[in-house]
Amino acid sequence: MNKTILISGGAGFIGSHVVRHFVKSYPEYRIINLDLLTYAGNLENLKDIEKEKNYLFVRGDIRNREEMKRLFEEHRPDAVIHLAAESHVDRSISDPTEFISTNVVGTGNLLTLARDYWKGSYEGKLFYHISTDEVFGSLGREGKFREDTPYDPKSPYSASKAGADHLVRAFAHTYGLPAVISNCSNNYGPYQFPEKLIPLAIYRIMNGEEIPVYGKGENIRDWLYVEDHARAIDLLFHRGQPGETYNIGGYNEWKNIDLLRLLCRLADERLGNDPGSSERLISFVKDRAGHDLRYAIDAEKIRKELGWEPRVSFQEGLAKTLDWYLSHREWLDHVITGEYRQYYNRQYYDRPF
Ligand code: NAD
Ligand code: DAU
């Protein structure tokens, strides 16, 4: 094993794809998946690789400085890929507290420990922070977010992510910590927690329940298949310039209502429903407070400098995602009933959660 990489938040949606990608692509790296297993962390996402020799799961809280210090001392990571976060905008609106502690304080802890632990010898070290396009705020009908777009976060979630990004840049500037940041648009794909728009709508369609659309469904997001994001993370981890920021996006803007209509049509075809039956489940509900109108990413920097482009078209990715959820009813049921939270104990401790 020639490198130890600490991946935080590896039991979450994007994190589990990143962990799988690195474990399978780089048998010579030791991958430590550090995750607290909040409601969003699900080790069932990683069943297929949990026995691999180069993989280790460690349960821990990035907010706990002493715990993280022990982790650094025991596992001696050469690099951190930091995804652990509270990630759902609606939850941040209901209660911002955990967003501030996990996203800001937790990131500050990891940065401080990386600085202290790597002190004096940054050669071959990297702190790679995974951020979001939401730090740039909301676009009107025109334009796209570039790396130099000024920060203007609008929700407690995006403000907490912006706070984390500022800390990463401050550590790079003040201490010379080798750090890379990437800001990505909306991801979708297998293993996404069914509180986010696409898996929520699929779950509701499967159960013949209402699909809640905020406001008039006019808000626009730029969707990227999660494996394309994992590939971009691999590329930036290996070839990103320390001190630099990279935008990652799908060149794939959809109004929420148009996306849902497409999803409903695809679902009716697969489920053998009468045409239009899933679309009748769409229900317009009260808008999200402070709802950002539009996000769109200009991903020319990573394309021109490193040759990255999305590979999975939206039609293909959405069909794959839908098929995955339809054939993983058990995964969904475990998430909905909370059964997934027992997996860790059965697997690692054989005692109740
Ligand atoms: P997620 O909510 O699915 O997963 C987050 C993971 O972090 C979970 O496994 C959770 O248990 C873990 N975690 C939370 N608090 C922790 C703590 N205190 N200590 C250790 N682990 C903790 O999130 P996601 O959608 O996979 O997003 C991952 C990262 O990517 C986040 O930083 C998010 O801001 C960013 N991001 C997400 C998207 C998206 O569309 N989902 C887009 C761009 C960027
Ligand atoms: O842009 C990147 C961000 O994308 C990530 O940083 C976040 O972690 C991730 O959660 C996501 O944020 P959004 O708020 O864009 O995603 P969400 O799936 O919650 O909502 C997508 C759009 O759909 C948004 O305009 C709100 C709307 N929506 C969402 C839900 C859950 C609805 O209309 N109804 C819903 O029930």
Coordinates of C-alpha atoms and ligand atoms in Angstrom, one line a residue:
M1 CA 0.0 0.0 0.0
N2 CA 1.7 3.2 -1.1
K3 CA -0.7 5.8 0.1
T4 CA -3.4 6.1 2.8
I5 CA -6.4 8.2 1.9
L6 CA -8.9 9.3 4.5
I7 CA -12.3 9.8 2.9
S8 CA -14.8 11.5 5.2
G9 CA -18.5 10.9 4.6
G10 CA -17.9 7.7 2.7
A11 CA -21.1 6.1 3.8
G12 CA -23.3 8.8 2.2
F13 CA -24.5 9.1 -1.3
I14 CA -21.6 10.6 -3.2
G15 CA -19.0 9.4 -0.7
S16 CA -20.0 5.8 -1.2
H17 CA -19.5 6.1 -5.0
V18 CA -16.1 7.8 -4.4
V19 CA -15.0 5.1 -1.9
R20 CA -16.0 2.3 -4.3
H21 CA -14.3 4.0 -7.2
F22 CA -11.0 4.4 -5.2
V23 CA -11.1 1.0 -3.6
K24 CA -11.6 -0.7 -7.0
S25 CA -9.4 1.5 -9.1
Y26 CA -6.4 1.7 -6.7
P27 CA -5.6 -1.5 -4.9
E28 CA -2.3 0.0 -3.9
Y29 CA -4.0 2.7 -1.8
R30 CA -5.4 2.1 1.6
I31 CA -8.8 3.7 1.8
I32 CA -10.2 4.7 5.3
N33 CA -13.8 5.6 5.2
L34 CA -14.5 7.9 8.2
D35 CA -18.2 8.4 8.8
L36 CA -20.4 9.2 11.8
L37 CA -23.4 7.3 10.3
T38 CA -25.9 10.0 10.8
Y39 CA -29.3 9.4 9.2
A40 CA -27.6 10.0 5.8
G41 CA -24.8 7.4 6.3
N42 CA -25.7 3.9 5.2
L43 CA -23.1 1.1 5.1
E44 CA -25.5 -1.0 3.0
N45 CA -24.3 1.3 0.2
L46 CA -20.8 -0.4 0.4
K47 CA -21.7 -4.0 0.9
D48 CA -20.0 -5.0 -2.3
I49 CA -16.6 -3.7 -1.3
E50 CA -16.6 -4.0 2.5
K51 CA -14.4 -7.1 2.5
E52 CA -11.7 -5.6 0.2
K53 CA -8.2 -5.7 1.6
N54 CA -7.5 -2.0 0.9
Y55 CA -10.7 -0.8 2.7
L56 CA -11.4 0.0 6.3
F57 CA -14.5 1.7 7.9
V58 CA -14.0 3.8 11.0
R59 CA -16.9 5.4 12.7
G60 CA -16.1 8.9 14.0
D61 CA -17.4 12.4 14.3
I62 CA -15.4 15.2 12.5
R63 CA -16.7 17.6 15.2
N64 CA -14.8 15.7 17.9
R65 CA -11.2 17.0 17.8
E66 CA -9.8 14.4 20.2
E67 CA -11.4 11.5 18.3
M68 CA -10.0 12.9 15.0
K69 CA -6.5 13.4 16.5
R70 CA -6.4 9.7 17.5
L71 CA -7.6 8.7 14.0
F72 CA -4.8 10.7 12.4
E73 CA -2.2 9.3 14.7
E74 CA -3.4 5.7 14.3
H75 CA -4.0 5.7 10.5
R76 CA -1.5 8.4 9.4
P77 CA -3.3 9.5 6.2
D78 CA -1.3 11.0 3.4
A79 CA -4.4 12.7 2.0
V80 CA -7.9 13.6 3.0
I81 CA -10.9 13.7 0.6
H82 CA -13.5 15.5 2.7
L83 CA -17.2 14.9 1.9
A84 CA -18.7 14.6 5.3
A85 CA -21.4 17.2 5.7
E86 CA -25.0 17.9 6.5
S87 CA -26.3 18.2 2.9
H88 CA -30.0 18.7 2.7
V89 CA -31.2 22.3 2.2
D90 CA -34.7 21.8 3.7
R91 CA -33.2 20.4 6.9
S92 CA -30.8 23.4 7.1
I93 CA -33.9 25.7 6.9
S94 CA -35.7 23.8 9.7
D95 CA -32.6 23.7 12.0
P96 CA -29.2 25.2 10.9
T97 CA -27.3 24.1 14.1
E98 CA -25.9 20.9 12.9
F99 CA -25.0 22.4 9.6
I100 CA -22.8 25.0 11.3
S101 CA -21.2 22.5 13.6
T102 CA -20.5 19.7 11.0
N103 CA -19.8 21.8 7.9
V104 CA -17.9 24.7 9.5
V105 CA -16.5 23.4 12.8
G106 CA -16.0 19.8 11.5
T107 CA -14.1 21.1 8.4
G108 CA -12.0 23.4 10.7
N109 CA -11.1 20.4 12.9
L110 CA -9.9 18.3 9.9
L111 CA -7.9 21.2 8.5
T112 CA -6.2 21.9 11.8
L113 CA -5.3 18.3 12.3
A114 CA -4.0 17.9 8.8
R115 CA -1.9 21.0 9.3
D116 CA -0.5 19.8 12.6
Y117 CA 0.0 16.2 11.5
W118 CA 1.7 17.0 8.2
K119 CA 3.6 20.0 9.6
G120 CA 6.9 20.6 8.1
S121 CA 6.5 18.0 5.4
Y122 CA 3.7 18.7 2.9
E123 CA 5.4 16.8 0.1
G124 CA 2.9 14.3 -1.3
K125 CA 0.1 15.5 1.0
L126 CA -3.3 16.8 -0.1
F127 CA -6.5 18.1 1.6
Y128 CA -9.2 17.8 -1.1
H129 CA -12.5 19.5 -0.1
I130 CA -15.7 18.6 -1.8
S131 CA -18.0 21.6 -2.1
T132 CA -21.1 22.7 -3.9
D133 CA -22.2 25.2 -6.6
E134 CA -24.7 26.6 -4.0
V135 CA -22.0 28.8 -2.5
F136 CA -22.3 31.1 -5.5
G137 CA -26.0 31.8 -4.7
S138 CA -28.7 32.0 -7.3
L139 CA -28.6 32.8 -11.0
G140 CA -31.2 34.6 -13.1
R141 CA -32.2 33.2 -16.5
E142 CA -28.7 33.9 -18.0
G143 CA -25.1 33.1 -17.1
K144 CA -23.2 30.3 -15.4
F145 CA -21.1 30.0 -12.2
R146 CA -17.4 30.2 -12.9
E147 CA -14.6 29.6 -10.4
D148 CA -14.2 33.4 -9.9
T149 CA -17.9 34.1 -9.4
P150 CA -18.2 35.9 -6.0
Y151 CA -19.7 33.8 -3.2
D152 CA -23.3 34.7 -2.3
P153 CA -24.8 31.8 -0.4
K154 CA -28.5 32.1 0.4
S155 CA -29.4 29.1 2.6
P156 CA -28.0 28.0 6.0
Y157 CA -26.6 24.9 4.1
S158 CA -24.9 26.9 1.4
A159 CA -23.6 29.5 3.9
S160 CA -22.1 26.7 6.0
K161 CA -20.4 25.2 2.9
A162 CA -19.1 28.6 1.9
G163 CA -17.7 29.0 5.5
A164 CA -15.9 25.7 5.0
D165 CA -14.5 26.7 1.6
H166 CA -13.2 30.0 3.1
L167 CA -11.4 28.0 5.9
V168 CA -9.8 25.7 3.3
R169 CA -8.5 28.7 1.4
A170 CA -7.3 30.4 4.5
F171 CA -5.3 27.3 5.6
A172 CA -3.8 27.1 2.1
H173 CA -2.8 30.8 2.2
T174 CA -1.7 31.0 5.8
Y175 CA 0.0 27.7 6.4
G176 CA 0.7 26.6 2.8
L177 CA -1.5 23.5 3.3
P178 CA -1.8 21.8 -0.1
A179 CA -5.5 22.0 -0.7
V180 CA -7.9 21.6 -3.7
I181 CA -11.6 22.6 -3.7
S182 CA -14.2 21.5 -6.2
N183 CA -17.7 22.9 -6.5
C184 CA -20.2 20.6 -8.1
S185 CA -23.8 20.9 -9.3
N186 CA -26.7 18.6 -8.4
N187 CA -25.8 14.9 -8.4
Y188 CA -28.2 12.0 -9.0
G189 CA -27.9 8.2 -9.2
P190 CA -28.1 5.1 -7.1
Y191 CA -27.9 5.2 -3.2
Q192 CA -29.2 8.8 -2.9
F193 CA -31.2 9.3 0.2
P194 CA -34.9 9.6 -0.7
E195 CA -35.3 13.1 0.8
K196 CA -33.7 14.6 -2.4
L197 CA -35.9 15.4 -5.4
I198 CA -35.1 12.5 -7.8
P199 CA -35.1 9.5 -5.4
L200 CA -38.1 11.1 -3.4
A201 CA -40.1 11.3 -6.7
I202 CA -39.2 7.7 -7.6
Y203 CA -40.2 6.4 -4.2
R204 CA -43.5 8.3 -4.4
I205 CA -44.2 6.9 -7.9
M206 CA -43.4 3.4 -6.7
N207 CA -45.9 3.8 -4.0
G208 CA -48.6 5.8 -5.9
E209 CA -48.1 8.8 -3.5
E210 CA -48.1 12.5 -4.2
I211 CA -44.9 14.0 -5.7
P212 CA -44.5 17.4 -3.9
V213 CA -43.2 20.2 -6.2
Y214 CA -42.2 23.4 -4.5
G215 CA -43.7 26.6 -5.9
K216 CA -44.5 26.3 -9.6
G217 CA -41.6 23.9 -10.4
E218 CA -39.8 26.6 -12.3
N219 CA -36.5 26.4 -10.4
I220 CA -33.6 25.1 -12.5
R221 CA -30.8 22.7 -11.5
D222 CA -27.8 21.4 -13.5
W223 CA -27.8 17.6 -13.0
L224 CA -24.7 15.4 -13.1
Y225 CA -24.6 11.6 -12.8
V226 CA -22.8 10.7 -9.6
E227 CA -20.2 8.4 -11.3
D228 CA -19.2 11.3 -13.5
H229 CA -18.6 13.3 -10.3
A230 CA -16.5 10.4 -8.8
R231 CA -14.4 10.4 -11.9
A232 CA -13.8 14.1 -11.7
I233 CA -12.8 13.7 -8.0
D234 CA -10.3 11.0 -9.0
L235 CA -8.8 13.3 -11.7
L236 CA -8.6 16.4 -9.4
F237 CA -7.2 14.3 -6.6
H238 CA -4.3 13.1 -8.8
R239 CA -3.9 16.1 -11.1
G240 CA -5.6 19.1 -9.6
Q241 CA -3.2 22.0 -8.7
P242 CA -2.9 22.7 -4.9
G243 CA -4.4 26.1 -4.2
E244 CA -6.8 25.8 -7.1
T245 CA -10.6 25.6 -7.3
Y246 CA -12.5 23.6 -10.0
N247 CA -16.1 23.7 -11.0
I248 CA -17.8 20.5 -12.0
G249 CA -21.2 20.4 -13.7
G250 CA -23.4 18.5 -16.1
Y251 CA -24.2 21.1 -18.8
N252 CA -27.6 19.7 -18.2
E253 CA -30.2 22.3 -16.9
W254 CA -33.7 21.2 -16.2
K255 CA -36.7 23.0 -14.7
N256 CA -37.9 20.8 -11.8
I257 CA -41.3 20.3 -13.4
D258 CA -39.9 19.2 -16.8
L259 CA -37.6 16.8 -15.1
L260 CA -40.4 15.3 -13.1
R261 CA -42.6 14.9 -16.2
L262 CA -39.8 13.1 -17.9
L263 CA -39.2 10.9 -14.9
C264 CA -43.0 10.1 -14.7
R265 CA -43.0 9.1 -18.4
L266 CA -40.0 6.8 -18.0
A267 CA -41.6 5.2 -14.9
D268 CA -44.9 4.6 -16.6
E269 CA -43.1 2.8 -19.5
R270 CA -41.2 0.6 -17.0
L271 CA -44.0 -0.1 -14.7
G272 CA -46.5 -0.8 -17.5
N273 CA -48.8 2.0 -16.2
D274 CA -51.3 3.8 -18.3
P275 CA -49.6 6.9 -19.9
G276 CA -50.0 9.9 -17.6
S277 CA -50.7 8.0 -14.5
S278 CA -47.5 8.9 -12.6
E279 CA -47.8 12.6 -13.8
R280 CA -51.1 12.8 -12.0
L281 CA -49.3 12.3 -8.7
I282 CA -47.5 15.7 -9.2
S283 CA -48.8 18.1 -6.5
F284 CA -47.7 21.8 -6.2
V285 CA -46.9 22.7 -2.6
K286 CA -45.7 25.7 -0.6
D287 CA -42.3 26.9 -1.9
R288 CA -39.0 26.4 -0.1
A289 CA -38.1 29.5 1.9
G290 CA -35.5 31.6 0.0
H291 CA -35.6 29.0 -2.8
D292 CA -32.6 29.6 -5.2
L293 CA -34.0 30.0 -8.8
R294 CA -31.3 28.6 -10.9
Y295 CA -27.9 26.9 -10.7
A296 CA -25.6 26.3 -13.8
I297 CA -22.0 25.5 -13.9
D298 CA -19.3 26.6 -16.3
A299 CA -17.0 23.6 -16.2
E300 CA -14.6 24.8 -18.8
K301 CA -11.5 24.9 -16.5
I302 CA -11.6 21.2 -15.7
R303 CA -12.4 20.4 -19.3
K304 CA -9.6 22.4 -20.8
E305 CA -6.9 21.7 -18.2
L306 CA -7.7 18.1 -17.5
G307 CA -9.9 16.8 -20.3
W308 CA -12.9 15.9 -18.0
E309 CA -16.4 15.9 -19.4
P310 CA -19.6 14.2 -18.3
R311 CA -19.9 10.8 -20.0
V312 CA -23.4 9.8 -18.9
S313 CA -26.3 11.6 -20.8
F314 CA -29.3 12.6 -18.7
Q315 CA -31.6 10.2 -20.6
E316 CA -29.2 7.3 -19.9
G317 CA -28.4 8.4 -16.3
L318 CA -32.1 8.9 -15.3
A319 CA -33.1 5.6 -16.8
K320 CA -30.2 3.8 -15.0
T321 CA -31.2 5.5 -11.7
L322 CA -34.8 4.6 -12.1
D323 CA -34.0 1.0 -12.9
W324 CA -31.7 0.8 -9.9
Y325 CA -34.3 2.0 -7.5
L326 CA -37.0 -0.2 -9.0
S327 CA -34.7 -3.2 -8.6
H328 CA -33.5 -2.2 -5.1
R329 CA -36.8 -2.1 -3.2
E330 CA -35.1 -3.7 -0.2
W331 CA -32.5 -0.9 0.0
L332 CA -35.3 1.7 -0.1
D333 CA -37.5 -0.2 2.4
H334 CA -34.5 -0.4 4.8
V335 CA -34.0 3.4 4.5
I336 CA -37.6 4.2 5.0
T337 CA -38.1 1.8 8.0
G338 CA -34.7 2.7 9.5
E339 CA -33.5 -0.9 9.2
Y340 CA -30.3 0.3 7.5
R341 CA -29.2 1.8 10.8
Q342 CA -28.9 -1.8 12.3
Y343 CA -26.5 -2.9 9.6
Y344 CA -23.4 -1.3 11.2
N345 CA -24.0 -3.2 14.5
R346 CA -24.8 -6.5 12.8
Q347 CA -21.7 -6.1 10.7
Y348 CA -19.2 -4.7 13.2
Y349 CA -20.5 -5.2 16.7
D350 CA -23.5 -7.5 16.8
R351 CA -25.3 -5.3 19.3
P352 CA -28.3 -2.9 19.1
F353 CA -27.7 0.6 17.8
Ligands
NAD1 P1 -25.0 12.8 2.2 O1 -25.9 13.6 3.1 O2 -25.6 11.7 1.4 O3 -23.8 12.1 3.0 C1 -23.1 12.8 4.0 C2 -22.3 11.8 4.8 O4 -21.6 12.5 5.8 C3 -23.1 10.8 5.6 O5 -22.6 9.5 5.4 C4 -23.0 11.2 7.0 O6 -23.2 10.1 7.9 C5 -21.7 11.8 7.1 N1 -21.5 12.8 8.2 C6 -22.4 13.8 8.5 N2 -22.0 14.4 9.6 C7 -20.8 13.8 10.0 C8 -19.9 14.0 11.0 N3 -20.1 15.0 12.0 N4 -18.8 13.3 11.1 C9 -18.5 12.3 10.2 N5 -19.4 12.0 9.2 C10 -20.5 12.8 9.1 O7 -24.3 13.9 1.3 P2 -23.9 13.8 -0.3 O8 -25.1 14.2 -1.1 O9 -23.3 12.5 -0.6 O10 -22.8 15.0 -0.3 C11 -21.5 14.7 0.0 C12 -20.7 16.0 -0.1 O11 -20.8 16.5 -1.4 C13 -21.2 17.1 0.8 O12 -20.1 17.8 1.3 C14 -22.0 18.0 0.0 O13 -22.0 19.3 0.4 C15 -21.3 17.9 -1.4 N6 -22.1 18.0 -2.6 C16 -23.3 17.3 -2.8 C17 -24.0 17.5 -3.9 C18 -25.3 16.7 -4.2 O14 -25.9 16.9 -5.2 N7 -25.7 15.7 -3.4 C19 -23.5 18.3 -4.9 C20 -22.3 19.0 -4.7 C21 -21.6 18.9 -3.5
DAU2 O1 -26.4 22.1 -6.2 C1 -25.8 21.1 -5.4 C2 -26.7 20.8 -4.3 O2 -27.8 20.0 -4.8 C3 -26.0 20.1 -3.1 O3 -25.0 20.9 -2.6 C4 -27.0 19.6 -2.0 O4 -26.3 18.9 -1.1 C5 -28.0 18.8 -2.7 O5 -29.0 18.5 -1.7 C6 -28.7 19.6 -3.8 O6 -29.5 20.7 -3.3 P1 -30.9 21.1 -3.9 O7 -31.7 21.9 -2.9 O8 -30.8 21.6 -5.3 O9 -31.5 19.6 -4.1 P2 -33.0 19.0 -3.7 O10 -33.0 17.6 -4.3 O11 -33.3 19.1 -2.3 O12 -33.9 19.9 -4.6 C7 -33.8 20.0 -6.0 C8 -34.8 20.9 -6.5 O13 -36.1 20.3 -6.3 C9 -34.9 22.2 -5.7 O14 -35.2 23.3 -6.6 C10 -36.0 22.0 -4.7 C11 -37.0 21.1 -5.5 N1 -37.7 20.2 -4.7 C12 -37.1 19.4 -3.8 C13 -37.7 18.5 -3.0 C14 -37.0 17.6 -2.0 C15 -39.1 20.1 -4.8 O15 -39.7 20.7 -5.7 N2 -39.8 19.1 -4.1 C16 -39.1 18.3 -3.1 O16 -39.8 17.5 -2.5

